[in-house]
């Protein structure tokens, strides 16, 4: 358990990311897996949205499936300050790994693949996490040396 990227319904908002195309026999298996992971276990609502590819040859938006969090979701932690979110991330891990790695990889992904997206919330959480981390690694010996 921990913090994950969570989409909230907001008609005027824009979300940057990657869309994956699934074809043929993989469609049914992928949808079944995602439905269990995101809707049944995760408590998210399933929605279709328009996805606008960055490729210059993409003429029209693509219909994409997303999972939206609702406040009724029992796992939904709700809004919090960037510092509180960073503190939750630092102490959280699950079967997919530690939340610290998840956040840092997400921030790196956004910088590399979506440099035009200015996700101040994400980068503020990353900054708060990085400022907290050194405090966790002090030992009595290192404190005596200072």
PDB file of C-alpha atoms in Angstrom:
ATOM      1  CA  UNK A   1       0.000   0.000   0.000  1.00  0.00           C
ATOM      2  CA  UNK A   2       1.073   3.519  -0.668  1.00  0.00           C
ATOM      3  CA  UNK A   3       0.550   6.436  -3.006  1.00  0.00           C
ATOM      4  CA  UNK A   4       0.095   5.857  -6.729  1.00  0.00           C
ATOM      5  CA  UNK A   5      -0.740   8.098  -9.648  1.00  0.00           C
ATOM      6  CA  UNK A   6      -4.457   8.661  -9.315  1.00  0.00           C
ATOM      7  CA  UNK A   7      -6.659  10.256 -11.937  1.00  0.00           C
ATOM      8  CA  UNK A   8      -9.558  12.271 -10.587  1.00  0.00           C
ATOM      9  CA  UNK A   9     -12.471  13.262 -12.786  1.00  0.00           C
ATOM     10  CA  UNK A  10     -12.070  16.860 -13.919  1.00  0.00           C
ATOM     11  CA  UNK A  11     -13.639  17.867 -17.227  1.00  0.00           C
ATOM     12  CA  UNK A  12     -11.192  20.723 -17.756  1.00  0.00           C
ATOM     13  CA  UNK A  13      -8.016  18.844 -16.849  1.00  0.00           C
ATOM     14  CA  UNK A  14      -5.330  17.330 -19.054  1.00  0.00           C
ATOM     15  CA  UNK A  15      -3.266  14.267 -18.161  1.00  0.00           C
ATOM     16  CA  UNK A  16       0.030  13.446 -19.862  1.00  0.00           C
ATOM     17  CA  UNK A  17       1.128   9.872 -20.367  1.00  0.00           C
ATOM     18  CA  UNK A  18       1.393   6.902 -22.676  1.00  0.00           C
ATOM     19  CA  UNK A  19      -1.345   4.873 -24.334  1.00  0.00           C
ATOM     20  CA  UNK A  20      -0.829   1.212 -25.170  1.00  0.00           C
ATOM     21  CA  UNK A  21      -2.612  -0.431 -28.071  1.00  0.00           C
ATOM     22  CA  UNK A  22      -3.722  -3.991 -27.438  1.00  0.00           C
ATOM     23  CA  UNK A  23      -4.866  -6.169 -30.333  1.00  0.00           C
ATOM     24  CA  UNK A  24      -6.295  -9.555 -31.131  1.00  0.00           C
ATOM     25  CA  UNK A  25      -6.271 -12.263 -28.496  1.00  0.00           C
ATOM     26  CA  UNK A  26      -4.587  -9.970 -25.976  1.00  0.00           C
ATOM     27  CA  UNK A  27      -7.632  -7.698 -25.696  1.00  0.00           C
ATOM     28  CA  UNK A  28      -9.840 -10.002 -23.601  1.00  0.00           C
ATOM     29  CA  UNK A  29      -7.005 -11.122 -21.301  1.00  0.00           C
ATOM     30  CA  UNK A  30      -5.745  -7.549 -20.828  1.00  0.00           C
ATOM     31  CA  UNK A  31      -9.205  -6.171 -20.057  1.00  0.00           C
ATOM     32  CA  UNK A  32      -9.905  -8.987 -17.607  1.00  0.00           C
ATOM     33  CA  UNK A  33      -6.587  -8.425 -15.812  1.00  0.00           C
ATOM     34  CA  UNK A  34      -7.022  -4.635 -15.687  1.00  0.00           C
ATOM     35  CA  UNK A  35     -10.637  -4.892 -14.555  1.00  0.00           C
ATOM     36  CA  UNK A  36      -9.651  -7.083 -11.606  1.00  0.00           C
ATOM     37  CA  UNK A  37      -6.576  -5.014 -10.683  1.00  0.00           C
ATOM     38  CA  UNK A  38      -8.045  -1.540 -11.151  1.00  0.00           C
ATOM     39  CA  UNK A  39     -11.821  -1.820 -10.716  1.00  0.00           C
ATOM     40  CA  UNK A  40     -12.446  -4.842  -8.478  1.00  0.00           C
ATOM     41  CA  UNK A  41      -9.366  -4.634  -6.222  1.00  0.00           C
ATOM     42  CA  UNK A  42      -8.536  -0.962  -6.745  1.00  0.00           C
ATOM     43  CA  UNK A  43     -12.032   0.488  -6.555  1.00  0.00           C
ATOM     44  CA  UNK A  44     -11.592   2.716  -9.612  1.00  0.00           C
ATOM     45  CA  UNK A  45     -14.314   3.642 -12.107  1.00  0.00           C
ATOM     46  CA  UNK A  46     -13.724   2.767 -15.771  1.00  0.00           C
ATOM     47  CA  UNK A  47     -14.038   5.602 -18.295  1.00  0.00           C
ATOM     48  CA  UNK A  48     -13.282   6.195 -21.958  1.00  0.00           C
ATOM     49  CA  UNK A  49     -11.485   9.432 -22.839  1.00  0.00           C
ATOM     50  CA  UNK A  50      -9.967  11.044 -25.912  1.00  0.00           C
ATOM     51  CA  UNK A  51      -6.202  10.513 -26.118  1.00  0.00           C
ATOM     52  CA  UNK A  52      -4.305  12.970 -28.328  1.00  0.00           C
ATOM     53  CA  UNK A  53      -1.007  11.428 -29.521  1.00  0.00           C
ATOM     54  CA  UNK A  54       1.993  13.722 -29.888  1.00  0.00           C
ATOM     55  CA  UNK A  55       3.047  12.131 -33.186  1.00  0.00           C
ATOM     56  CA  UNK A  56       2.722  14.597 -36.031  1.00  0.00           C
ATOM     57  CA  UNK A  57       1.007  12.056 -38.300  1.00  0.00           C
ATOM     58  CA  UNK A  58      -1.789  11.437 -35.768  1.00  0.00           C
ATOM     59  CA  UNK A  59      -4.813  13.158 -37.242  1.00  0.00           C
ATOM     60  CA  UNK A  60      -7.535  12.324 -34.740  1.00  0.00           C
ATOM     61  CA  UNK A  61      -7.723  11.499 -31.050  1.00  0.00           C
ATOM     62  CA  UNK A  62      -7.845   7.853 -30.017  1.00  0.00           C
ATOM     63  CA  UNK A  63     -10.452   6.457 -27.646  1.00  0.00           C
ATOM     64  CA  UNK A  64      -8.580   5.270 -24.537  1.00  0.00           C
ATOM     65  CA  UNK A  65      -9.625   3.412 -21.405  1.00  0.00           C
ATOM     66  CA  UNK A  66      -8.667   4.984 -18.061  1.00  0.00           C
ATOM     67  CA  UNK A  67      -9.425   4.253 -14.429  1.00  0.00           C
ATOM     68  CA  UNK A  68     -10.686   7.160 -12.328  1.00  0.00           C
ATOM     69  CA  UNK A  69     -10.564   7.360  -8.529  1.00  0.00           C
ATOM     70  CA  UNK A  70     -13.576   8.453  -6.542  1.00  0.00           C
ATOM     71  CA  UNK A  71     -13.735   9.621  -2.926  1.00  0.00           C
ATOM     72  CA  UNK A  72     -15.892   6.540  -2.239  1.00  0.00           C
ATOM     73  CA  UNK A  73     -12.911   4.286  -2.976  1.00  0.00           C
ATOM     74  CA  UNK A  74     -11.791   2.857   0.411  1.00  0.00           C
ATOM     75  CA  UNK A  75      -8.122   3.092  -0.652  1.00  0.00           C
ATOM     76  CA  UNK A  76      -8.381   6.722  -1.756  1.00  0.00           C
ATOM     77  CA  UNK A  77      -6.232   8.816   0.584  1.00  0.00           C
ATOM     78  CA  UNK A  78      -7.535  12.157  -0.636  1.00  0.00           C
ATOM     79  CA  UNK A  79      -5.712  15.458  -0.918  1.00  0.00           C
ATOM     80  CA  UNK A  80      -2.705  16.198   1.272  1.00  0.00           C
ATOM     81  CA  UNK A  81       0.267  18.534   1.277  1.00  0.00           C
ATOM     82  CA  UNK A  82       3.267  17.556  -0.833  1.00  0.00           C
ATOM     83  CA  UNK A  83       5.256  17.026   2.375  1.00  0.00           C
ATOM     84  CA  UNK A  84       2.634  14.666   3.833  1.00  0.00           C
ATOM     85  CA  UNK A  85       2.434  12.731   0.568  1.00  0.00           C
ATOM     86  CA  UNK A  86       6.244  12.431   0.482  1.00  0.00           C
ATOM     87  CA  UNK A  87       6.253  11.147   4.076  1.00  0.00           C
ATOM     88  CA  UNK A  88       3.629   8.521   3.168  1.00  0.00           C
ATOM     89  CA  UNK A  89       5.645   7.466   0.113  1.00  0.00           C
ATOM     90  CA  UNK A  90       8.848   7.043   2.123  1.00  0.00           C
ATOM     91  CA  UNK A  91       7.297   4.479   4.473  1.00  0.00           C
ATOM     92  CA  UNK A  92       5.222   2.606   1.868  1.00  0.00           C
ATOM     93  CA  UNK A  93       5.965  -0.442  -0.247  1.00  0.00           C
ATOM     94  CA  UNK A  94       3.973  -3.247  -1.789  1.00  0.00           C
ATOM     95  CA  UNK A  95       4.264  -6.296  -4.004  1.00  0.00           C
ATOM     96  CA  UNK A  96       5.410  -4.126  -6.931  1.00  0.00           C
ATOM     97  CA  UNK A  97       8.233  -2.492  -4.967  1.00  0.00           C
ATOM     98  CA  UNK A  98       8.943   0.544  -2.833  1.00  0.00           C
ATOM     99  CA  UNK A  99       6.919   3.719  -3.298  1.00  0.00           C
ATOM    100  CA  UNK A 100      10.125   5.807  -3.397  1.00  0.00           C
ATOM    101  CA  UNK A 101      11.238   4.077  -6.592  1.00  0.00           C
ATOM    102  CA  UNK A 102       7.742   4.480  -8.064  1.00  0.00           C
ATOM    103  CA  UNK A 103       7.763   8.242  -7.494  1.00  0.00           C
ATOM    104  CA  UNK A 104      11.317   8.781  -8.751  1.00  0.00           C
ATOM    105  CA  UNK A 105      10.721   6.714 -11.893  1.00  0.00           C
ATOM    106  CA  UNK A 106       7.477   8.596 -12.567  1.00  0.00           C
ATOM    107  CA  UNK A 107       9.213  11.970 -12.245  1.00  0.00           C
ATOM    108  CA  UNK A 108      12.022  10.789 -14.558  1.00  0.00           C
ATOM    109  CA  UNK A 109       9.461   9.517 -17.074  1.00  0.00           C
ATOM    110  CA  UNK A 110       7.680  12.864 -17.113  1.00  0.00           C
ATOM    111  CA  UNK A 111      10.927  14.787 -17.601  1.00  0.00           C
ATOM    112  CA  UNK A 112      12.056  12.543 -20.454  1.00  0.00           C
ATOM    113  CA  UNK A 113       8.827  11.754 -22.331  1.00  0.00           C
ATOM    114  CA  UNK A 114       6.665  14.776 -21.492  1.00  0.00           C
ATOM    115  CA  UNK A 115       9.075  17.680 -20.982  1.00  0.00           C
ATOM    116  CA  UNK A 116       6.405  20.192 -22.005  1.00  0.00           C
ATOM    117  CA  UNK A 117       4.141  19.094 -19.144  1.00  0.00           C
ATOM    118  CA  UNK A 118       4.749  21.185 -16.062  1.00  0.00           C
ATOM    119  CA  UNK A 119       3.499  18.909 -13.295  1.00  0.00           C
ATOM    120  CA  UNK A 120       4.282  21.143 -10.325  1.00  0.00           C
ATOM    121  CA  UNK A 121       2.461  18.811  -7.923  1.00  0.00           C
ATOM    122  CA  UNK A 122       4.548  15.775  -8.927  1.00  0.00           C
ATOM    123  CA  UNK A 123       7.857  17.627  -8.855  1.00  0.00           C
ATOM    124  CA  UNK A 124       7.028  19.269  -5.506  1.00  0.00           C
ATOM    125  CA  UNK A 125       6.391  15.820  -4.017  1.00  0.00           C
ATOM    126  CA  UNK A 126       9.685  14.592  -5.472  1.00  0.00           C
ATOM    127  CA  UNK A 127      11.507  17.612  -3.999  1.00  0.00           C
ATOM    128  CA  UNK A 128       9.898  17.053  -0.584  1.00  0.00           C
ATOM    129  CA  UNK A 129      10.822  13.364  -0.660  1.00  0.00           C
ATOM    130  CA  UNK A 130      14.446  14.101  -1.568  1.00  0.00           C
ATOM    131  CA  UNK A 131      14.678  16.654   1.251  1.00  0.00           C
ATOM    132  CA  UNK A 132      13.335  14.127   3.795  1.00  0.00           C
ATOM    133  CA  UNK A 133      15.443  11.120   2.731  1.00  0.00           C
ATOM    134  CA  UNK A 134      18.795  12.226   4.212  1.00  0.00           C
ATOM    135  CA  UNK A 135      17.142  12.550   7.622  1.00  0.00           C
ATOM    136  CA  UNK A 136      16.331   8.832   7.601  1.00  0.00           C
ATOM    137  CA  UNK A 137      19.924   7.684   7.187  1.00  0.00           C
ATOM    138  CA  UNK A 138      21.615   9.400  10.100  1.00  0.00           C
ATOM    139  CA  UNK A 139      23.026   7.111  12.766  1.00  0.00           C
ATOM    140  CA  UNK A 140      24.246   8.027  16.228  1.00  0.00           C
ATOM    141  CA  UNK A 141      27.825   7.791  14.929  1.00  0.00           C
ATOM    142  CA  UNK A 142      27.187  10.198  12.063  1.00  0.00           C
ATOM    143  CA  UNK A 143      25.504  12.646  14.443  1.00  0.00           C
ATOM    144  CA  UNK A 144      28.501  12.547  16.814  1.00  0.00           C
ATOM    145  CA  UNK A 145      30.832  13.410  13.925  1.00  0.00           C
ATOM    146  CA  UNK A 146      29.011  16.646  13.105  1.00  0.00           C
TER     147      UNK A 146
END
